[in-house]
Coordinates of C-alpha atoms in Angstrom, one line a residue:
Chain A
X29 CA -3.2 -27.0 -22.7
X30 CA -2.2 -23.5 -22.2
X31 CA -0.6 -22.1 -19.1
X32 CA -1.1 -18.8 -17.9
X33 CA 1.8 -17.6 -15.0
X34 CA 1.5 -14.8 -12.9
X35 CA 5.2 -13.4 -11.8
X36 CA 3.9 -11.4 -9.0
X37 CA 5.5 -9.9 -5.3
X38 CA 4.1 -7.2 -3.8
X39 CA 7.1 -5.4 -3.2
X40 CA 8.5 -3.3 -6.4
X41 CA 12.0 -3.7 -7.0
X42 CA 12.5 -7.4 -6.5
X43 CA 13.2 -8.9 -10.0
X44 CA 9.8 -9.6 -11.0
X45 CA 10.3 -8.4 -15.0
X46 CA 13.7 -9.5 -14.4
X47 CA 12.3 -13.0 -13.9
X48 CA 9.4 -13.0 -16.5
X49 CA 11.3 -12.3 -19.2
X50 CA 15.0 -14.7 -17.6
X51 CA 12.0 -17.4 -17.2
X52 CA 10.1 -16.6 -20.8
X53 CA 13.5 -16.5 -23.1
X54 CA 14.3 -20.1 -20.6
X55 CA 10.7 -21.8 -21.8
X56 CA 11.1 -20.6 -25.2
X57 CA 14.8 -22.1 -25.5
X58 CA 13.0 -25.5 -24.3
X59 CA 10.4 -25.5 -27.3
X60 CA 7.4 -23.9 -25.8
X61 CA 5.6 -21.3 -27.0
X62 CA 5.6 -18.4 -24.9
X63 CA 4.0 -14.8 -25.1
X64 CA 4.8 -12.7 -22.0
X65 CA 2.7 -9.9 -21.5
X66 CA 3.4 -6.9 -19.2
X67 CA 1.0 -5.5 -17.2
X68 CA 2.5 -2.5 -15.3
X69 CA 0.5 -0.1 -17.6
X70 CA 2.1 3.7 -17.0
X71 CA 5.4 1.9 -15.9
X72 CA 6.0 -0.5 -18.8
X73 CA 9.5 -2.0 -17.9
X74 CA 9.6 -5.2 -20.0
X75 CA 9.9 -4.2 -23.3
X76 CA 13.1 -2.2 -22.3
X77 CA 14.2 -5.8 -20.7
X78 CA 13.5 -7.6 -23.6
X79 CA 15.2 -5.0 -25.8
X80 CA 11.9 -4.7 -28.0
X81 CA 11.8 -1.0 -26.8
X82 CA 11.8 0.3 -30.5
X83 CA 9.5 -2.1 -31.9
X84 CA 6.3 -1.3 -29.8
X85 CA 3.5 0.0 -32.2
X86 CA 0.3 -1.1 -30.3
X87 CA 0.0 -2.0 -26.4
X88 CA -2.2 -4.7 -24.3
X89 CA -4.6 -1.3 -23.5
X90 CA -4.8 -0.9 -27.8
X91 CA -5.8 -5.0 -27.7
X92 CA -8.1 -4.3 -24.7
X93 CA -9.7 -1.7 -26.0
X94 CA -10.3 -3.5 -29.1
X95 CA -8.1 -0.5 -31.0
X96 CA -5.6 -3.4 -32.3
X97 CA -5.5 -7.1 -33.4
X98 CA -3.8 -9.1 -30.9
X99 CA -1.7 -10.5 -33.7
X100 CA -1.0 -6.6 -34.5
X101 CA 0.7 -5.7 -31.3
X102 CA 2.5 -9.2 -30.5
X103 CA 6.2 -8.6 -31.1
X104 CA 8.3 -11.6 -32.2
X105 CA 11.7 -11.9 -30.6
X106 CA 13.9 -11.8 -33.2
X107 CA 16.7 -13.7 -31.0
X108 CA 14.9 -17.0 -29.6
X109 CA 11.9 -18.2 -32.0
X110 CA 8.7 -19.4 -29.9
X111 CA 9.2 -15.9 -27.8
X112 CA 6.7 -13.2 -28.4
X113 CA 6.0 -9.9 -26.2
X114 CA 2.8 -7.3 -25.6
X115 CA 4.0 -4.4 -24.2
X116 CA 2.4 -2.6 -21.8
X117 CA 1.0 1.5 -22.4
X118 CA 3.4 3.9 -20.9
X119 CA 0.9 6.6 -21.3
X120 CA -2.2 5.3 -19.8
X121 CA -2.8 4.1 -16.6
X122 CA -4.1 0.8 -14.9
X123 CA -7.6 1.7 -14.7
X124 CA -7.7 1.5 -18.8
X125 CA -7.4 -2.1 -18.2
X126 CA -11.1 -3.8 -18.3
X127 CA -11.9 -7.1 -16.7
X128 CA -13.8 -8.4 -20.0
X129 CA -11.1 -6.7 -22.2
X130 CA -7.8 -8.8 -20.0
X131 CA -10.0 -12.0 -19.9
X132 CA -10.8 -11.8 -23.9
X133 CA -6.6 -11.2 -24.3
X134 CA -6.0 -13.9 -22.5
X135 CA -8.5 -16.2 -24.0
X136 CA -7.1 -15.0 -27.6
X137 CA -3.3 -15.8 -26.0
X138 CA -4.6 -19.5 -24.5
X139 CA -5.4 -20.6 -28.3
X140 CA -1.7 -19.6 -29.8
X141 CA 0.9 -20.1 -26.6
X142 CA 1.7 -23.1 -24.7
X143 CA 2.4 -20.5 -21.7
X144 CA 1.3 -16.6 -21.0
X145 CA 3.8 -15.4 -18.8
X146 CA 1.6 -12.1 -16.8
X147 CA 4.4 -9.8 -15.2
X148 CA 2.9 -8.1 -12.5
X149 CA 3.2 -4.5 -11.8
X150 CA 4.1 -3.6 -7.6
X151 CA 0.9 -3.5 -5.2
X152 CA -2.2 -4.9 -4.5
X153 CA -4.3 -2.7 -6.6
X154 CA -6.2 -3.2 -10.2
X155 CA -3.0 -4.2 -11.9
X156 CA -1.7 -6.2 -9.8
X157 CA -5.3 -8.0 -9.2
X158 CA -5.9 -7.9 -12.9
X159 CA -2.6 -9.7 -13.7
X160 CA -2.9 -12.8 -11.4
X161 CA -6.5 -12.9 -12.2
X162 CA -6.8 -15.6 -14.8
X163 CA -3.4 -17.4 -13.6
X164 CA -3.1 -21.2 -13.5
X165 CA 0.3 -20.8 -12.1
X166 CA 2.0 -18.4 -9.9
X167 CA 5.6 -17.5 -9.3
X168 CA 6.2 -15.4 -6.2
X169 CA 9.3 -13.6 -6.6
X170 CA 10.7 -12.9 -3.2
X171 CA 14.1 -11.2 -1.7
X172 CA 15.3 -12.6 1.4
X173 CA 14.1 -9.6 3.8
X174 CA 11.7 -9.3 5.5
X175 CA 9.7 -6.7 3.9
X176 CA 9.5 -8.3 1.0
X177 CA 8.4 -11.9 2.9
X178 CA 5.6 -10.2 4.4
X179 CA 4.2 -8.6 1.0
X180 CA 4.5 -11.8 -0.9
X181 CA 2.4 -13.6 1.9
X182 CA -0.1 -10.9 1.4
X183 CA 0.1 -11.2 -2.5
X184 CA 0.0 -15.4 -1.6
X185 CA -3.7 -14.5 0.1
X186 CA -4.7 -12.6 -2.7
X187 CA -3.5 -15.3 -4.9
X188 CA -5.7 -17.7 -2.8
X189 CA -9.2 -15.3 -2.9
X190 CA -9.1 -13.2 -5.6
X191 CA -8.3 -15.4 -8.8
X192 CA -10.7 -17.1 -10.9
X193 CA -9.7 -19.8 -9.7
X194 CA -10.4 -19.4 -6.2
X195 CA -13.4 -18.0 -7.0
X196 CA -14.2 -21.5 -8.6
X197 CA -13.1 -23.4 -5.0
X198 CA -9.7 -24.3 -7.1
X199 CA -6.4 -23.9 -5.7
X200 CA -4.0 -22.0 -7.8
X201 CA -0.2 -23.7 -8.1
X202 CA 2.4 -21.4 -6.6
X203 CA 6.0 -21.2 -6.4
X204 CA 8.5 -19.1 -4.8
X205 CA 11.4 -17.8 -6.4
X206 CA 14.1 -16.1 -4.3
X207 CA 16.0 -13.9 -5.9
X208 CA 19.2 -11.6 -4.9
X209 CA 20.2 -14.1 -2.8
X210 CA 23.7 -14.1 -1.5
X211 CA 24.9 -16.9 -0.1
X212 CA 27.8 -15.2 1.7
X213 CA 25.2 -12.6 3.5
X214 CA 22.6 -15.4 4.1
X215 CA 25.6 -17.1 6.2
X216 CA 26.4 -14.1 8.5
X217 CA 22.8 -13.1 9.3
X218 CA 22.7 -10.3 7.3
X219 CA 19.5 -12.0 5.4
X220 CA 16.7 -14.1 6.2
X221 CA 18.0 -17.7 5.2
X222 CA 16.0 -19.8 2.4
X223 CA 14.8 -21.7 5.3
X224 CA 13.1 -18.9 7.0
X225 CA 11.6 -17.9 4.2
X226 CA 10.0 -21.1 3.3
X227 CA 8.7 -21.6 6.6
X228 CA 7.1 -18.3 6.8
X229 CA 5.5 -18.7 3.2
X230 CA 5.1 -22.3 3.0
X231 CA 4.9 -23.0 -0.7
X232 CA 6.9 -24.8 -2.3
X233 CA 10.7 -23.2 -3.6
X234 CA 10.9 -22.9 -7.5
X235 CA 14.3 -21.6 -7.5
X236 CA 17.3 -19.7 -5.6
X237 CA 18.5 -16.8 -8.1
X238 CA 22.0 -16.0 -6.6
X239 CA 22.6 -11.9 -6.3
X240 CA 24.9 -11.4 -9.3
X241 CA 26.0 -8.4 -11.6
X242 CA 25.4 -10.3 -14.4
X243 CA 21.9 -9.7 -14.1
X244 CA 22.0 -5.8 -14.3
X245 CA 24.3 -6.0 -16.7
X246 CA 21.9 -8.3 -19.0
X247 CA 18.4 -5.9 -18.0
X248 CA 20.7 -2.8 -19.1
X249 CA 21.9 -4.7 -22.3
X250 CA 17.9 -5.2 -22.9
X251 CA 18.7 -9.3 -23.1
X252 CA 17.7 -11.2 -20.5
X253 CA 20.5 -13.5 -18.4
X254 CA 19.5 -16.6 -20.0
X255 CA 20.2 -15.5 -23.2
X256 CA 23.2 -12.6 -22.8
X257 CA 24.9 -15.1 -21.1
X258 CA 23.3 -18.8 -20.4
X259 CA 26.1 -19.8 -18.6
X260 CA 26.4 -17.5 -15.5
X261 CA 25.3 -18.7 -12.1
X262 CA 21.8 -16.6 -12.8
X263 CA 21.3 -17.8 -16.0
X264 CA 21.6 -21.5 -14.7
X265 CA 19.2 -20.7 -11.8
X266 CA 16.5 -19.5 -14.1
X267 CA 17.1 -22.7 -16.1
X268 CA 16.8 -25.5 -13.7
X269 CA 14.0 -23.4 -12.1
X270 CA 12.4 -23.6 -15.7
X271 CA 13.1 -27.3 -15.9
X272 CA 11.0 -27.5 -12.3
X273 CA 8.3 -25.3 -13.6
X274 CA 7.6 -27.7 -16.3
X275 CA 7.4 -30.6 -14.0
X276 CA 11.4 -32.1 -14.1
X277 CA 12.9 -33.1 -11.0
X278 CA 15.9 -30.9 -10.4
X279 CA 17.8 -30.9 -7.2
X280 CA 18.2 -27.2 -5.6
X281 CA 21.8 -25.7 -5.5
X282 CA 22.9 -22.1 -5.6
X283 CA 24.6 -21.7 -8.6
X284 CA 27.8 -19.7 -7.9
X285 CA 30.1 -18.4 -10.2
X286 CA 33.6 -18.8 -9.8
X287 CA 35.7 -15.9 -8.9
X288 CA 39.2 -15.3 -10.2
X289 CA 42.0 -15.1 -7.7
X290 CA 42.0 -10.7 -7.7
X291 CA 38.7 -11.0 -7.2
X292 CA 38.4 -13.6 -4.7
X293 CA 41.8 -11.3 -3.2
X294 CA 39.6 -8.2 -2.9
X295 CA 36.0 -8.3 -3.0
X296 CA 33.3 -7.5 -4.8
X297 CA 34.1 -3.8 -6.2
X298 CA 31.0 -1.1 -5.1
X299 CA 28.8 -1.4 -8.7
Chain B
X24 CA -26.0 1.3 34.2
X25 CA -28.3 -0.8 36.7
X26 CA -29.3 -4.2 35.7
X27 CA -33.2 -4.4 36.2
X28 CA -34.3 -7.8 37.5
X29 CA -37.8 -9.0 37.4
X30 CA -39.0 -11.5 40.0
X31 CA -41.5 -13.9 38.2
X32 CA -43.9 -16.5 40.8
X33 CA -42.8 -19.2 42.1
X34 CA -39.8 -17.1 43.7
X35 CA -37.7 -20.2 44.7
X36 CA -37.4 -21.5 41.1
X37 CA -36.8 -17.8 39.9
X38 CA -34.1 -17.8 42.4
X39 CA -32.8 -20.9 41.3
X40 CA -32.7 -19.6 37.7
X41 CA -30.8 -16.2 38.6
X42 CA -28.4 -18.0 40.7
X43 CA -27.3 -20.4 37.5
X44 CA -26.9 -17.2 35.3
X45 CA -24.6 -15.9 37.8
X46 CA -22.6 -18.6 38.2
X47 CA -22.3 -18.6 34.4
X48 CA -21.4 -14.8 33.7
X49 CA -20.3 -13.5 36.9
X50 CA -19.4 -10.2 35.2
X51 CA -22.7 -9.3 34.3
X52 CA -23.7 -9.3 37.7
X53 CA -20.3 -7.8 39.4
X54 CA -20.3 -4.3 41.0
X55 CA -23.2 -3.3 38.9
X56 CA -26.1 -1.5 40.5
X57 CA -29.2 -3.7 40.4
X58 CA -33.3 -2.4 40.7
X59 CA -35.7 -5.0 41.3
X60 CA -38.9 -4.4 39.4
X61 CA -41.7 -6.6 41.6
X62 CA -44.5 -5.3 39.1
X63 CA -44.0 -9.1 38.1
X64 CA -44.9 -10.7 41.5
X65 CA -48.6 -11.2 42.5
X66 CA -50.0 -9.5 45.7
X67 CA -49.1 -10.4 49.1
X68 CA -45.7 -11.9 48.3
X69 CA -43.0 -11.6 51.1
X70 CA -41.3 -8.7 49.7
X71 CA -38.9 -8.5 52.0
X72 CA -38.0 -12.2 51.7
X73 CA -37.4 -11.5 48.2
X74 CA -35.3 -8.6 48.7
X75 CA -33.6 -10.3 51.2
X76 CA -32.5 -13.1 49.0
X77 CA -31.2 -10.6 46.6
X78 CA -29.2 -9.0 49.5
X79 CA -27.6 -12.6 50.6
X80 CA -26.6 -12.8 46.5
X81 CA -24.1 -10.1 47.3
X82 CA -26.3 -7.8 44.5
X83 CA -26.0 -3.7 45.4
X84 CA -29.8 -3.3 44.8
X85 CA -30.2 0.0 44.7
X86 CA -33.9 0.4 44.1
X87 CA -37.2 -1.2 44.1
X88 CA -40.3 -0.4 41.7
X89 CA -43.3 -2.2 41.0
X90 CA -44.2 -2.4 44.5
X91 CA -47.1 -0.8 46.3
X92 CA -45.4 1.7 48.5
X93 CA -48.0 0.8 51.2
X94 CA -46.2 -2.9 51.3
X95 CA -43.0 -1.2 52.0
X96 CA -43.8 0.9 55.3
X97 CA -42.0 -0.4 57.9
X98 CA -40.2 -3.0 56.6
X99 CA -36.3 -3.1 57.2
X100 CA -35.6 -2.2 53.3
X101 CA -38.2 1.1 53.6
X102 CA -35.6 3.3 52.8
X103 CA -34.6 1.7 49.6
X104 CA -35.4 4.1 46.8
X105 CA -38.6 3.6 45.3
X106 CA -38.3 3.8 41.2
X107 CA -41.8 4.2 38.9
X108 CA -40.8 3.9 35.4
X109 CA -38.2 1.7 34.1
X110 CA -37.4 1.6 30.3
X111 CA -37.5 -2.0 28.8
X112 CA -34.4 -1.9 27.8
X113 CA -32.7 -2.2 30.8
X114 CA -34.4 -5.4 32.2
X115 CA -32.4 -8.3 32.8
X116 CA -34.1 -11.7 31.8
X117 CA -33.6 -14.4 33.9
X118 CA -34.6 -17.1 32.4
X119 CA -36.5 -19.6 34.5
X120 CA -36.1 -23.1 32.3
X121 CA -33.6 -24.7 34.6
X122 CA -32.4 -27.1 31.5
X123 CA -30.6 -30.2 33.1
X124 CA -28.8 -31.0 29.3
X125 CA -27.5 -27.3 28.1
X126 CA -28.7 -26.6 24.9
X127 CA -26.7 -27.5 21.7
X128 CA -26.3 -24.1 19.9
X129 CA -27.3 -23.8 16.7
X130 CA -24.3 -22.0 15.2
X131 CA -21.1 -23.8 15.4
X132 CA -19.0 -22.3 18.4
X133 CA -15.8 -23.1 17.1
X134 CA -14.1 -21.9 13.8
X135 CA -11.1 -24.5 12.7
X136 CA -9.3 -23.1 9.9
X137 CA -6.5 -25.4 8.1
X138 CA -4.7 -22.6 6.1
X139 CA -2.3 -20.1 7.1
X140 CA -3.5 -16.9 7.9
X141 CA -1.7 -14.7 5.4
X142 CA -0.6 -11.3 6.0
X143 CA -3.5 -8.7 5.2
X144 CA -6.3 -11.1 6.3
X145 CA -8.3 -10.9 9.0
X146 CA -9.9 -13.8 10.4
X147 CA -12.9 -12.6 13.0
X148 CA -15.1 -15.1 14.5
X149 CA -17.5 -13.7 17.4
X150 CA -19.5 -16.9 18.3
X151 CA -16.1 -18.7 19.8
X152 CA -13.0 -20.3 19.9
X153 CA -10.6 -20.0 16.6
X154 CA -8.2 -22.5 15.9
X155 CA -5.5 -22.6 13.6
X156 CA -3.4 -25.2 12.0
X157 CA -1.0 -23.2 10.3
X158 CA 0.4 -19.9 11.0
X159 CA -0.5 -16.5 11.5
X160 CA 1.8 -14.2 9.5
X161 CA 3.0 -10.9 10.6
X162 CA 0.4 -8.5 9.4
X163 CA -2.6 -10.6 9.7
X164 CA -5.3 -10.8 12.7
X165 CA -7.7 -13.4 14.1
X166 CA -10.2 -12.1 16.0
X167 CA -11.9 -14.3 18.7
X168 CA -15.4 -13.9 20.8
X169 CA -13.3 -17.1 22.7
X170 CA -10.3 -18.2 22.7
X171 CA -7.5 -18.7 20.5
X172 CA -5.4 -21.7 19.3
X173 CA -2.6 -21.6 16.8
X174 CA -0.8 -24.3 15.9
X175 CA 2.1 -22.7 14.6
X176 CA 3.8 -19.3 14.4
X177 CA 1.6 -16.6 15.6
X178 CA 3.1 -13.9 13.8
X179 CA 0.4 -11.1 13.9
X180 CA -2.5 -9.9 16.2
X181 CA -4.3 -12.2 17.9
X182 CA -7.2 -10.3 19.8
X183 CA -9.5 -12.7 22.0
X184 CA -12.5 -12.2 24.3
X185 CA -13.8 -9.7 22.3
X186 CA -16.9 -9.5 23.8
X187 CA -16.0 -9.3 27.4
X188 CA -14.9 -12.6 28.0
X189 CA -11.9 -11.9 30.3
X190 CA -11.7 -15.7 30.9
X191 CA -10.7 -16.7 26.9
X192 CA -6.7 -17.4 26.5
X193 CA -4.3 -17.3 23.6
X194 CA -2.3 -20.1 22.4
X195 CA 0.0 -20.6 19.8
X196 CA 3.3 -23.2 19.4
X197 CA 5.4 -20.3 18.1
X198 CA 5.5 -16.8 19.6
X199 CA 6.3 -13.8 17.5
X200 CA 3.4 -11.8 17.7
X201 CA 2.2 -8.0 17.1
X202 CA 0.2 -8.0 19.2
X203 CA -1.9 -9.9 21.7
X204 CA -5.3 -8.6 23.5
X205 CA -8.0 -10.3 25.8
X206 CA -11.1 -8.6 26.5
X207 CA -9.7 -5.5 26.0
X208 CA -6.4 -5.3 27.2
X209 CA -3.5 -5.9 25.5
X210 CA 0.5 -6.4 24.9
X211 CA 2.2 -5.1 22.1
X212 CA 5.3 -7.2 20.9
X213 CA 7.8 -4.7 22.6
X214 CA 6.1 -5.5 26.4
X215 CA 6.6 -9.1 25.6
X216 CA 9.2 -10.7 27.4
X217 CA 12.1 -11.9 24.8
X218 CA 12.7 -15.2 26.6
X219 CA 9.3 -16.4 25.4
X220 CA 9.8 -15.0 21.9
X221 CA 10.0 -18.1 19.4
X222 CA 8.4 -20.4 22.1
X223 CA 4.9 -22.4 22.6
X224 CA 3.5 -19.9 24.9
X225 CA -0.1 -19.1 26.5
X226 CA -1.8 -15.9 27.3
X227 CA -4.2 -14.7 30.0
X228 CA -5.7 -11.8 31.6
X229 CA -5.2 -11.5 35.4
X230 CA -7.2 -8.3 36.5
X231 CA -6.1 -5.6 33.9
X232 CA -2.6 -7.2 33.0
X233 CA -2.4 -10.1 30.2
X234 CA -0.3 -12.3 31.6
X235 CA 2.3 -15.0 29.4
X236 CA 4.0 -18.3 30.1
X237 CA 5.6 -21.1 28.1
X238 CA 4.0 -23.7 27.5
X239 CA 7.1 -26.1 27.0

């Protein structure tokens, strides 16, 4: 049975394409087949992360219009088989999107992919609403500030009125993943601690992404972490939190990576 | 505005009747101006003894209608105002069914909600009391007619007593709210004392100030 996951926040800026597409090239290095499908339309983001940025020809507003096959405007990774991407339009804007034409994409998506991954654009409007609508599973991506609590426990109410399934008296699965998270900070008080954060959300933790330069370095490259480099502490955090999204029993660490004597002599440099 | 109250025959009974209402809402009946309309009462009643048992209810009458001014010559209260018309929608019904079992009432009074109240939600239930097993998170409300209970963090705006009911209370096992207001008046989190902040606390209104204590 197909999945369909909504990476969502509220708050822009946290690592939600980040996370689809660390979490999609993860799922699809597992065996599943996995399609993720941007839907900040005006800000496309993913396709640049995915480094498919030259490849787009149609968009998911082409496919929801009905101007394009679906099969037309999937692009194949060319690096991880099983991995497939619809891009987002960068010229039109969310209100091209049509309820009928996201829930006959996603339909047409259900019959070919074990898992839709939906990466959410920022806010609470159409997009946003659109994206998590026909979600079976939500990720919450959240940064340990307290800002970006509060939207995601706005975007968790949402998640609990305004999907399908709520609207059908089901409750929709959701995890949060905490990302940017620096252990070092957490421990002075300079962040909200995991613990704080779960007990102000209350849903269960999917994952602790540690705050690492690798990460940049891999959305700049246009691979994601898991697959520019699969060993770095990120790149293990999305993987065990893939391994918990498919129903594994993984015990929760921080992955850290470990630091070479200059380094650990001076600091972090500014990036 | 005056409260217009209509004494109905037999008076004692009426009486009896007005004196449970006030005993249940006191505020209606405090410092407000009060015309009794007799128009309801048949001739040759004692209207002094009526008005007289109004005046020993500690109620400012302020006028009396309905009555043939030829009743009230020389009678102590003469120089009450006398008042002709009276628009309807000022009378006051006092209901004369003394029930000995109250009433159950038909709509639940009592909203129990098992979910968190997330942030952007509002949760507004006039008949009642609210209660919460969960939290409220910072940027949601619950809005009471009664009281409110929150068993958990109440990280937003609890607002209770809504409709003048300066005797409904807040409670929560967590303090960390926005804001908290009964009947009116209210405390925003900066006038809240820090010692109580993270604490099972309870709030309520003494005169115009809303009081807080812990609970623990």
């Amino acid at each position: 049975m197909a999945k369909v996951l909504v990476v969502t926040s509220g708050k822009g800026g946290v690592g939600k394409t980040t996370s689809t597409a660390a979490l999609g090239v993860a799922l699809a290095k597992s065996g599943q087949k996995v399609a993720v499908v941007d839907f900040d339309v005006g800000l496309r983001n993913l396709d640049l992360v995915m480094g498919a940025e030259r490849r787009v020809v149609f968009d998911l507003i082409n496919v929801v219009q009905g101007d394009a096959k679906l099969a037309q405007a999937l692009i194949r990774d060319k690096r991880v088989e099983n991995l497939s991407l619809l891009a987002a339009s960068q010229t039109r804007d969310k209100d091209a999107l049509t309820q009928e034409g996201v829930t006959r994409v996603i339909g047409e998506l259900r019959e070919k992919f074990d898992w839709i991954i939906c990466d959410s654009p920022a806010g609470i409007e159409r997009g946003a609403t659109l994206a998590m609508y026909h979600a079976d599973v939500a990720v919450v991506v959240t940064n340990p500030e307290v800002s970006s609590v509060r939207d995601s426990d706005r975007i968790i109410g949402l998640l609990d009125s305004k999907t399908a399934k709520a609207e059908k008296g089901e409750r929709i699965e959701k995890h949060l993943l905490l990302t940017r998270y620096d252990p070092v900070r957490a421990e002075r008080g300079d962040m909200l601690k995991t613990e704080d954060v779960l007990e102000i959300l209350s849903i269960p933790l999917l994952g602790i992404i540690p705050d690492s330069e690798e990460v940049l370095k891999a959305s700049n490259l246009g691979a994601p972490v898991t697959l520019s480099s699969p060993t770095s502490a990120p790149a293990r955090a999305y993987f065990d939190a893939t391994r918990r999204l498919i129903g594994e029993t993984v015990a929760m660490t921080v992955p850290t990576d470990k630091k070479g004597f200059m380094e650990r002599l001076f600091g972090r440099r500014v990036a | 505005m005056a409260l217009v109250l209509t004494p109905e025959p037999p008076v004692a009974d009426w009486l009896a009747a007005l004196d449970s209402q006030m005993k249940q809402s006191p505020s209606v009946f405090e410092a407000r101006p009060v015309i009794v309309d007799m128009s309801g009462l048949p001739r040759g009643t004692d209207l002094t003894a009526v008005v007289d048992a109004l005046m020993a209810r500690d109620l400012r009458i302020i006028g009396v209608e309905g009555a043939d001014p030829d009743w009230t010559d020389g009678q102590t209260w003469g120089r009450t105002p006398m008042m002709s018309t009276s628009r309807a929608d000022r009378f006051y019904e006092v209901t004369t069914e003394v029930a000995d079992v109250p009433a159950l009432p038909k709509e639940p009074s009592a909203l129990v909600l098992t979910r968190p109240v997330r942030s952007g939600q509002s949760v507004t239930f006039m008949q009642g009391d609210v209660t919460i097993v969960g939290s409220v998170a910072s940027g949601a409300e619950v809005i009471a007619g009664g009281s409110i209970h929150v068993y958990g963090a109440l990280r937003g705006r609890a607002v209770a007593g809504l409709l003048g009911q300066p005797g409904a209370r807040i409670f929560c096992r967590r303090l960390d709210a926005e804001l908290l207001a009964i009947d009116g008046i209210y405390k925003t989190a900066d006038d809240i004392e820090p010692e109580l902040r993270g604490r099972a606390v309870q709030a309520w209104l003494d005169g115009e100030a809303v009081m807080l204590a812990a609970l623990d």
